[in-house]
Structures are given as structure tokens and as C-alpha cells.
Amino acid sequence: MESKIKTMESTDNVGATVIVIFGAAGDLTWRKLMPAIYNLYLDKWIPDHFAVLGVARSDMNTEDFIKHIHEGIDKFSRTGKAKKEDWDTFEKYVSYKKGDFSDAATYTAIHEQIDQLEKDWAEPVNRVYYMAVPPVFFEEIATKIGESGLLKNKELSRIVVEKPFGHDLDSAKHLNCLLHGLFDESQIYRIDHYLGKETVQNILAFRFANAMFEPIWNRNYIDHVQITVSEQMGIENRGNYYETAGALSDMIQNHLLQLLCLIAMEAPVSFEANEVRNRKVDVLNAIRKITSEQVHKYAVRGQYGDGWVEGKRVKGYRLEPDVSKTSNKETFAAVKFFIDNWRWQGVPFYVRTGKRMNESISVITIQFRPVPHQSFPPETAENWQPNRLVLNIQPHMGIQLRFQSKRPGLKMLLTPVDMLFKYSDSYTAGTPEAYETLLLDIFQGDATLFMRGDQVEAAWKVLIPIVHTWNANTSPNFPNYAAGTHGPEDAEALIAKDGHNWIVMPLEKNENE
Ligand code: BG6
């Protein structure tokens, strides 16, 4: 299956490219970026004139770095361990420079290396500056890139910014302002890796390449929408970061609001990057603002205490490394949104996400309204359930449509059944990782799947009253859910008071997955 959405501007060819990874010794480079680049190379997307330049403060040389990323690729690549003949060619693309991000000499060395490659290759070289670093370094690195002459060939340069993009509206505006002083918006790639996931891209295909659901995709037929991203994982070793973020900023501000936009957006006229992003900003701008006084009615927060996950005893959030023993950071958040426009007026969108939950699953459920008149007597329905469309994002990718059917037999008895599409049944080709899709888009200059500056700010505007209210109320009575459970009871109440409950209909794993 063709996995990438091509835009009007993109071409399949990647020109000569150097990707400079700041933070090359870190986890993201090891687990995600280098395995993704390696798989792009295996799939023949990488041009002959290509180089990866890793930059970090760790005391390594190129040989050490290559050994380090080789281990990472063997461990994390979706295609398994690297074969010797492939690796021998691939490693020639890779080099490493030890350098401090605050030191001008680091940037001079990068400059010299790119200039030399451009001379050797005798063609213009695209420069991708990837900030795979904690957010505290974004400003310094971007500024130094500007000061050091690395943007001399501005039209050939791109900068990639990992999330979180700011920690609130003001900091996001500040970062946008700084980047816009150096780069054109079209050169800035703000990553939200959810947008690179195959199933997430398929939401666009499902909605806009099929006519059959569009007539009912609105308030007249849809009762409510639920988006759940739950993880069994705790915060691993990211206590320092998580203490500054929390579930709202770490997940809802970006991944979950992006999913909501894909479900709620109007059809774009084309898949040109700005057109798609305009339609998403329209959704964010239409989300009803929650006032500080209303926060308790629309949003619920939680923090995990100790408990059991998959048969193992795990400790509570406050006992995780680098976390304050009295921390009030939320590891769970659920919010009810309304979108004030013609299509969605009055339809609640419930979103929730949490760490150390009972299962790891990302799923979107569209629940349709009941039939207007019930012709069947109540005794015919054993287990009456509303029509539901369930988009399973992970761990197993697919789409389920639940409807009523007659049970075989002499009597009229109704029972819910599912129509099912599973990726693993329909496609045998391997599914690219989100970072493969996104890196290729960056190399090709296609920004469709990246967040535009105004999009990030609009998402912060939606959440800022909740952030402020939660920060101001420092006694939320945490922990309020045990690890390995569904999250706090208040989250059940949030949806139950509207007569609903959280629905997760996981797909089963196929043998060939
Ligand atoms: C990241 C968050 O953006 O997404 C993590 O910072 C989270 O806290 C991760 O675990 C989830 O991504 P995925 O692809 O595993 O669902």
C-alpha cells in the first residue's frame, strides 16, 4: 500500500541532503531517528549524496557513534537486525562531532563539513537541522544556527523542532517569534509523531476518499466522539521532563487535539500543506473556550499511585526517579470539548489519556445516534448497543463498524455485530514507523503532516485555562488512581453524567502481525 500522502508540491526525489542531528547521543536518535533513517535507506529513499552528522556533548568519535547507533538499529528497527552488506554501505553516510551547543566552534565545524560535502558532490545540498534535544536548548541552537552563517543558503535549510513546543501559550509564541526571525514558516517542521502514524494518516483517507460516511458525519447523526490514548508504561526515566509537562501538555496539547482535528475538520480542497493545516486550525479555533470556573465541569486530572501492571508491582508516580515526593503533576487527563460550528454544535468530544493504565491502546470511537423510532419490541434486543465506528490506531490497526443484526433462528432476536477491516488482513507490506514517514517528508520538503505555528498556538489557547486552574489549585488529592486501572473515578463520572461510558473495543492480534 502507498503509505505517504503526496502533496502537490512534493516530489519523490530527495535531493542531496545533510541532516545535522543536535542531541545525537540521546534516546530519540538511538531509538527512533537512526532506525527510521536506516529503513528509509533500505527502502531506497536515501540519495547517494546524503550524510548524517550527529552532534552532541558526549565524548565519542565517529567510530563510537556508528557502533552506538548500530546497536540501536539492531534493537529497535522494525526490519530487525542490520545485515552486514547493508550496514557496510549505510555507515559511510554517518559521522559524529563532539560539541557544546553554546560554543560557536561547534557550528563552524558543521559549516565547514557541509561546505566540503557541497564541493565534493558539486550540487546544492539541502540542510536539515534536527533539534533532538530537551526544549531548553531550542532557543540557543536555533539562534546559533542563525548567527554562524549556517543559514547562508536559506532556501535550502530546514529546521525540525521536537515537542513540546513551548510549555504554555506565551512560551510557544516566544519560540515561534524567534524561529520566524530566522526561518520562513515553510522551513520549520514542528514534529507531532502521531501525525506520521499510518492509521492516523488513514483517517484522512477514510474521511475524504470515501463518500459514504460524509452525509452522516455531523451533529444530526453523531451522538458523541471519544478519543482514548492510554499507556501501561509509566514515565520511564523522564521524571525531569514530565514534572514540567504532565499529561495535558505532553499528550493532549498535541497528539489528542491533532486526532480531534482530523475527525472534525472540513474536507480540504487539496492535500497541499497549508490547505490541510488551515482546515485543522479552523477546528481548534472553533473549540469552545472553557473558563476557569468551568474547568471542574469539563476536565479531570489524575495521578497514579502504586499498583499492578501486567502482573508486576509498580510504584506510584511520586516515587519515580526525579519526581518530587509531593508532586501534583497529572499523569492522567480527560477533557470534554465542544466545537462551536454548524457541523458539530452540541456534540461532545471526550478525550482522555493516562500513564500506567490497565492497557496500552489508542482508539477513536464515533458513536451514532439511536434510531429515531424503535420498531422492535425491547425483548428482541439481547444487548442493544448504538452504532459505533471505531478507529483503532494502536497496537493493532484497523476499523470496526458495529451495528445490529438478526441472530439466526426462528425468532426475531437482535444482537450487535462488527464489520471489520484489519490492516494485517488486507496488506502484507510492512508498515513504516511514524518517524520514517515524517523524516522522508522533511527531506522532500512536504510540511502537510507537521504543525504550523498558528496551529500550536491555537491548541495552547484551548488548554491554557485548564493549565492555569490546575497549577493554581495545588491540592488535588493525588494519587487518585492505582497503577494498572482505568484512571480516576472522576473520569468515569465526567462521561457518565451525560449518559455515556468510555468505550474501548480493542482489535485482536492477527497471527501474521
Ligand atoms: C510522546 C510522549 O510524545 O508520545 C510520551 O512524550 C508518550 O509521554 C508517547 O509515551 C506516546 O507515543 P506512542 O507512539 O508510543 O503512542
XYZ file of C-alpha atoms and ligand atoms in Angstrom:
529
model
C 0.000 0.000 0.000
C 1.156 3.524 -0.716
C 1.781 4.867 2.744
C 2.513 8.526 2.168
C 0.162 11.267 1.249
C 1.739 13.118 -1.606
C 1.077 16.782 -1.842
C 1.029 18.967 -4.896
C 4.483 20.294 -4.048
C 6.341 17.161 -3.104
C 8.393 15.042 -5.446
C 9.558 11.517 -4.912
C 13.155 12.535 -5.366
C 15.207 13.534 -2.404
C 17.997 15.876 -3.490
C 21.478 15.873 -1.935
C 20.854 16.204 1.810
C 22.760 16.598 5.043
C 20.854 16.025 8.260
C 22.526 17.502 11.312
C 21.122 15.907 14.477
C 21.660 18.008 17.591
C 21.331 15.638 20.537
C 22.716 12.697 18.571
C 23.760 10.820 21.705
C 20.230 10.882 23.107
C 17.442 8.372 23.289
C 15.347 9.780 20.453
C 18.226 9.485 17.991
C 19.039 5.998 19.204
C 15.545 4.529 19.325
C 13.717 6.417 16.611
C 15.671 8.687 14.280
C 18.549 6.448 13.222
C 16.382 3.309 12.814
C 13.997 5.419 10.698
C 16.806 6.799 8.514
C 18.205 3.295 8.162
C 14.842 1.939 6.988
C 14.479 4.798 4.511
C 17.877 3.768 3.194
C 16.773 0.104 2.921
C 13.636 1.244 1.073
C 15.846 3.233 -1.331
C 14.590 6.694 -0.413
C 18.046 7.939 0.527
C 20.002 9.600 -2.310
C 23.652 8.807 -2.993
C 24.581 12.278 -1.882
C 23.435 12.024 1.709
C 25.045 12.476 5.117
C 24.012 12.229 8.750
C 26.067 14.418 11.060
C 25.472 13.647 14.717
C 26.298 16.455 17.149
C 26.275 16.118 20.943
C 28.329 16.815 24.024
C 29.154 13.144 24.635
C 32.739 12.205 24.304
C 32.616 9.931 21.240
C 34.236 9.789 17.846
C 32.559 8.744 14.617
C 33.539 5.123 15.126
C 31.969 5.026 18.622
C 28.860 6.757 17.340
C 28.426 4.294 14.485
C 28.784 1.396 16.923
C 26.217 3.009 19.232
C 23.610 3.572 16.504
C 24.248 0.113 15.071
C 23.186 -1.327 18.444
C 20.106 0.908 18.455
C 19.110 -0.149 14.952
C 19.598 -3.838 15.792
C 17.367 -3.358 18.810
C 14.636 -1.037 17.563
C 14.416 -1.197 13.775
C 11.119 -2.656 12.554
C 13.129 -4.592 9.951
C 15.231 -6.349 12.581
C 18.997 -6.535 12.823
C 21.003 -4.794 10.117
C 22.553 -7.137 7.548
C 26.287 -6.725 7.127
C 26.170 -5.871 3.420
C 23.545 -3.160 4.044
C 25.318 -1.773 7.077
C 28.678 -1.503 5.341
C 27.209 0.928 2.814
C 24.957 2.750 5.260
C 27.626 3.541 7.853
C 29.556 5.564 5.295
C 26.809 8.183 5.454
C 27.295 8.728 9.181
C 29.718 10.902 11.129
C 29.838 12.486 14.596
C 31.098 15.749 16.061
C 31.504 16.314 19.753
C 30.451 19.844 20.526
C 28.788 22.116 23.014
C 25.576 23.716 21.763
C 26.631 27.056 23.232
C 30.024 27.078 21.537
C 30.337 28.910 18.196
C 33.105 26.469 17.206
C 30.553 23.637 17.057
C 28.622 25.470 14.365
C 31.765 26.488 12.463
C 32.764 22.834 12.281
C 29.300 21.877 10.968
C 29.509 24.684 8.428
C 32.877 23.516 7.163
C 31.722 19.944 6.833
C 28.613 20.878 4.838
C 30.614 23.213 2.568
C 33.086 20.434 1.885
C 30.311 17.971 1.016
C 28.710 20.512 -1.289
C 32.026 20.935 -3.092
C 32.587 17.174 -3.347
C 29.082 16.499 -4.603
C 29.048 19.509 -6.915
C 25.355 20.187 -6.342
C 23.247 22.261 -3.929
C 22.714 20.484 -0.627
C 19.544 20.543 1.493
C 20.395 21.163 5.118
C 18.135 19.702 7.767
C 18.853 20.860 11.321
C 17.107 18.472 13.686
C 16.801 19.554 17.331
C 16.502 16.184 19.106
C 17.240 17.907 22.409
C 15.315 18.959 25.521
C 13.335 22.176 24.881
C 15.697 24.302 26.994
C 18.196 24.090 24.126
C 15.828 25.037 21.266
C 16.404 28.755 21.545
C 20.158 28.566 21.868
C 20.644 26.135 18.980
C 18.298 27.985 16.619
C 19.956 31.317 17.436
C 23.461 29.926 16.966
C 22.458 28.336 13.645
C 21.394 31.815 12.556
C 24.492 33.599 13.873
C 27.007 31.130 12.495
C 26.115 31.572 8.840
C 24.559 28.101 8.605
C 21.517 29.732 7.017
C 23.588 31.289 4.246
C 21.667 29.171 1.750
C 18.386 29.894 3.422
C 16.107 28.338 0.839
C 17.973 25.032 1.231
C 17.657 24.953 5.030
C 15.001 23.323 7.232
C 14.762 23.177 10.990
C 12.990 20.401 12.870
C 11.623 21.072 16.340
C 10.550 18.223 18.578
C 7.689 18.582 21.013
C 6.887 20.056 23.465
C 6.638 23.306 21.540
C 6.543 25.697 24.490
C 5.057 24.927 27.882
C 2.199 27.416 27.540
C 0.861 29.975 25.101
C 3.444 32.664 25.888
C 6.426 30.361 25.589
C 5.061 28.919 22.311
C 4.605 32.441 20.948
C 8.113 33.357 22.032
C 9.608 30.321 20.289
C 7.562 30.947 17.150
C 8.734 34.539 17.103
C 12.364 33.506 17.456
C 12.112 30.888 14.692
C 10.255 33.246 12.376
C 13.122 35.721 12.760
C 15.448 33.112 11.276
C 13.345 30.865 9.055
C 10.365 31.127 6.825
C 7.360 29.216 8.227
C 7.683 26.757 5.318
C 11.156 25.803 6.595
C 10.022 24.987 10.132
C 8.940 21.395 10.813
C 7.250 21.037 14.211
C 7.021 17.336 14.859
C 3.980 15.582 16.250
C 4.862 11.967 15.649
C 1.192 10.904 15.879
C 0.627 12.552 12.509
C 3.155 10.184 10.946
C 1.379 7.071 12.173
C -0.129 5.032 9.380
C -3.575 4.744 10.972
C -3.675 8.440 11.746
C -2.976 9.269 8.106
C -5.656 6.771 7.210
C -8.239 8.942 8.968
C -7.766 11.429 6.130
C -8.120 8.671 3.535
C -11.147 7.196 5.271
C -12.933 10.504 5.560
C -12.016 12.170 2.283
C -11.577 9.332 -0.188
C -14.956 7.756 0.623
C -18.277 9.461 0.160
C -20.459 7.134 2.190
C -19.846 8.473 5.694
C -19.740 12.166 4.826
C -23.557 12.688 4.794
C -23.817 11.351 8.345
C -20.577 12.862 9.673
C -22.240 15.597 11.664
C -24.427 16.540 14.615
C -27.547 15.066 13.023
C -26.211 11.521 13.187
C -23.241 11.507 15.545
C -24.039 11.423 19.225
C -20.528 11.894 20.553
C -16.869 11.152 19.862
C -14.339 9.568 22.219
C -10.572 9.616 21.871
C -8.555 7.431 24.210
C -4.768 7.153 24.289
C -3.885 5.012 27.266
C -0.474 3.625 28.140
C 0.586 0.938 30.567
C 4.014 2.492 30.641
C 4.913 4.882 33.440
C 7.162 7.877 32.864
C 10.270 5.700 32.489
C 13.339 7.850 33.159
C 11.718 11.085 32.066
C 10.882 12.461 35.511
C 12.701 15.750 34.923
C 10.757 16.426 31.760
C 7.437 15.055 32.964
C 7.450 17.220 36.076
C 7.382 20.249 33.757
C 4.776 18.792 31.401
C 2.056 16.473 32.739
C -0.492 14.608 30.646
C -2.259 17.721 29.385
C 0.838 19.266 27.815
C 2.598 16.016 26.971
C -0.292 14.384 25.122
C -3.498 16.401 24.801
C -1.997 19.695 23.596
C -0.522 17.886 20.616
C -1.391 14.258 19.839
C -5.010 14.122 21.044
C -6.005 17.536 19.734
C -4.495 16.603 16.376
C -6.615 13.443 16.312
C -9.664 15.513 17.211
C -8.879 17.888 14.321
C -8.662 15.019 11.837
C -12.076 13.742 12.911
C -13.724 17.162 12.990
C -12.113 19.082 10.107
C -13.893 20.044 6.905
C -12.711 18.483 3.652
C -9.620 20.225 2.325
C -9.775 21.398 -1.278
C -6.429 19.679 -1.867
C -3.721 17.981 0.156
C -1.483 20.987 -0.160
C 0.174 21.535 3.245
C -1.397 24.884 4.053
C -4.852 23.876 2.923
C -4.895 20.848 5.266
C -3.466 22.885 8.111
C -5.981 25.706 7.583
C -8.826 23.253 7.966
C -7.324 21.964 11.219
C -6.811 25.458 12.625
C -10.485 26.139 11.887
C -11.362 23.285 14.253
C -9.028 24.475 17.003
C -10.407 27.994 16.728
C -13.963 26.668 16.968
C -13.383 24.693 20.175
C -15.478 26.284 22.898
C -13.300 28.038 25.449
C -13.547 26.616 28.940
C -13.437 29.313 31.595
C -11.504 28.811 34.837
C -14.817 28.481 36.701
C -15.927 25.698 34.336
C -12.729 23.644 34.447
C -14.031 21.286 37.142
C -17.069 20.504 34.965
C -15.119 19.768 31.787
C -11.740 18.420 32.846
C -10.468 15.741 35.206
C -6.914 15.084 36.267
C -5.321 12.115 37.941
C -2.037 10.770 39.180
C -1.140 7.112 39.589
C -0.280 5.561 42.884
C 1.351 2.170 43.195
C -0.364 -0.845 41.740
C -0.017 -3.781 39.385
C 0.645 -3.695 35.658
C 0.720 -6.968 33.768
C 1.304 -8.930 36.945
C 4.200 -6.745 38.096
C 4.151 -4.487 41.114
C 4.920 -0.893 40.069
C 5.482 2.191 42.160
C 3.446 5.347 42.205
C 4.378 8.462 40.250
C 5.718 10.311 43.289
C 8.292 7.568 43.812
C 9.585 7.638 40.223
C 13.148 8.954 39.709
C 13.473 12.756 39.519
C 9.887 13.296 40.680
C 9.018 15.341 43.747
C 7.585 13.270 46.632
C 4.741 15.783 46.830
C 4.296 16.290 43.087
C 0.888 17.380 41.864
C 1.646 16.767 38.215
C -1.131 14.922 36.417
C -0.344 11.610 34.753
C -3.938 11.315 33.544
C -6.211 13.902 31.973
C -9.693 13.733 30.497
C -11.470 16.681 28.892
C -14.877 17.212 27.322
C -14.737 19.598 24.371
C -17.434 21.156 22.223
C -16.828 22.507 18.749
C -18.941 25.549 18.033
C -19.659 25.292 14.328
C -22.501 24.070 12.108
C -21.250 20.533 11.784
C -20.566 19.805 15.443
C -22.773 22.045 17.545
C -23.763 20.168 20.712
C -21.690 17.024 20.014
C -19.311 16.285 22.899
C -15.777 15.178 22.097
C -14.400 13.305 25.112
C -10.639 12.842 25.145
C -8.551 11.067 27.757
C -5.006 9.913 28.169
C -3.053 8.391 31.005
C 0.102 6.603 32.051
C 0.092 3.329 33.955
C -3.376 2.443 32.783
C -4.834 -1.043 32.515
C -3.993 -1.351 28.806
C -1.981 0.309 26.046
C -4.337 1.364 23.332
C -5.076 4.356 21.106
C -8.565 4.380 19.747
C -11.192 6.782 18.416
C -14.856 5.884 18.791
C -17.605 7.659 16.882
C -20.939 6.841 18.449
C -24.015 7.393 16.293
C -27.430 8.494 17.477
C -30.078 5.858 18.162
C -32.754 5.093 15.575
C -35.498 7.745 15.712
C -38.205 5.215 16.391
C -37.741 1.760 17.878
C -39.889 -0.657 15.840
C -38.581 -3.764 17.564
C -40.032 -4.615 20.953
C -37.472 -4.385 23.794
C -37.428 -8.168 24.340
C -35.925 -8.685 20.842
C -32.687 -6.977 21.792
C -30.388 -9.013 23.985
C -27.661 -6.494 24.230
C -28.685 -3.349 22.466
C -25.729 -1.165 21.515
C -25.608 2.021 19.494
C -23.950 2.037 16.073
C -20.290 2.734 16.501
C -17.374 3.313 14.234
C -14.108 2.526 15.952
C -10.773 3.604 14.505
C -8.041 1.554 16.156
C -4.717 3.336 15.926
C -2.567 1.022 18.002
C -1.469 -1.569 18.943
C -3.479 -3.273 16.170
C -4.510 -1.111 13.272
C -7.972 -1.301 11.831
C -11.527 -0.020 11.637
C -14.653 -1.622 13.107
C -18.259 -0.771 12.404
C -20.740 -2.038 14.952
C -24.392 -2.480 14.010
C -27.396 -4.588 14.966
C -28.177 -7.802 13.182
C -30.737 -10.550 13.457
C -29.496 -13.627 15.213
C -30.024 -16.772 13.140
C -33.108 -18.630 14.368
C -36.852 -18.712 14.173
C -37.364 -15.760 16.465
C -36.538 -12.117 15.825
C -33.636 -11.545 18.192
C -31.194 -8.694 17.677
C -27.566 -8.661 18.584
C -24.667 -6.291 17.802
C -22.061 -7.456 15.278
C -18.937 -5.916 13.753
C -17.755 -5.274 10.241
C -14.035 -5.321 10.434
C -11.074 -4.028 8.447
C -7.688 -5.072 9.769
C -4.540 -3.770 8.150
C -2.822 -7.064 8.759
C -5.542 -8.932 6.801
C -5.506 -6.582 3.855
C -1.856 -5.649 3.456
C 1.272 -7.689 3.713
C 3.760 -4.853 3.199
C 5.497 -3.697 6.397
C 4.141 -0.535 7.934
C 6.600 2.340 8.126
C 7.245 3.845 11.531
C 5.904 7.362 12.073
C 9.434 8.788 12.040
C 10.167 7.232 8.648
C 7.174 8.986 7.124
C 7.992 12.268 8.819
C 11.710 12.253 8.009
C 11.029 11.496 4.371
C 8.541 14.360 4.276
C 11.186 16.667 5.721
C 13.740 15.531 3.145
C 11.162 16.107 0.394
C 10.042 19.448 1.789
C 6.449 18.414 2.464
C 5.032 20.054 5.605
C 1.478 18.633 5.439
C 1.929 16.370 8.455
C 3.658 18.987 10.618
C 2.194 21.573 12.943
C 2.154 25.138 11.734
C 2.996 27.922 14.200
C -0.576 29.207 14.496
C -1.843 25.650 14.999
C 0.388 25.166 18.033
C -0.714 28.488 19.477
C -4.395 27.733 18.846
C -4.003 24.395 20.666
C -2.424 26.158 23.653
C -5.245 28.719 23.696
C -7.743 25.877 24.081
C -5.917 24.394 27.058
C -4.481 27.380 28.870
C -7.453 27.914 31.265
C -7.130 24.281 32.369
C -3.356 24.562 32.780
C -3.710 27.738 34.851
C -6.534 26.405 37.008
C -4.728 23.172 37.736
C -1.480 24.975 38.509
C -3.299 27.301 40.877
C -5.051 24.507 42.754
C -2.169 22.709 44.372
C -4.090 20.163 46.441
C -5.772 17.824 44.001
C -5.741 14.869 46.405
C -3.232 12.762 44.499
C -2.627 9.912 43.892
C -6.205 9.186 42.858
C -5.867 6.047 40.754
C -3.926 2.870 41.229
C -1.444 1.884 38.536
C -2.956 -0.688 36.183
C -6.529 0.645 36.397
C -8.837 2.755 34.189
C -7.803 6.064 35.753
C -9.615 8.152 38.365
C -13.299 7.631 39.112
C -13.994 11.261 38.277
C -13.151 10.486 34.656
C -15.919 7.902 34.597
C -18.253 10.464 36.145
C -17.287 13.092 33.525
C -18.816 10.969 30.780
C -21.410 9.086 32.871
C -23.254 12.274 33.750
C -24.022 12.631 30.029
C -25.332 9.059 29.977
C -22.262 7.510 28.326
C -19.325 5.379 29.304
C -15.792 5.079 27.965
C -15.676 2.507 25.211
C -12.622 0.624 24.092
C -13.115 -2.120 21.510
C -9.612 -3.497 21.003
C -8.803 -5.415 17.853
C -7.294 -8.802 18.302
C -3.803 -9.503 17.092
C -3.550 -11.479 13.878
C -1.142 -14.358 13.512
C 0.749 -12.542 10.767
C 1.297 -9.402 12.872
C 5.256 11.176 23.375
C 5.057 11.492 24.832
O 5.070 12.326 22.596
O 4.334 10.179 22.977
C 5.202 10.225 25.670
O 6.019 12.450 25.244
C 4.290 9.143 25.162
O 4.945 10.512 27.041
C 4.468 8.949 23.671
O 4.610 7.944 25.847
C 3.419 8.012 23.125
O 3.718 7.725 21.800
P 3.312 6.339 21.148
O 3.743 6.464 19.724
O 4.054 5.277 21.912
O 1.827 6.232 21.317
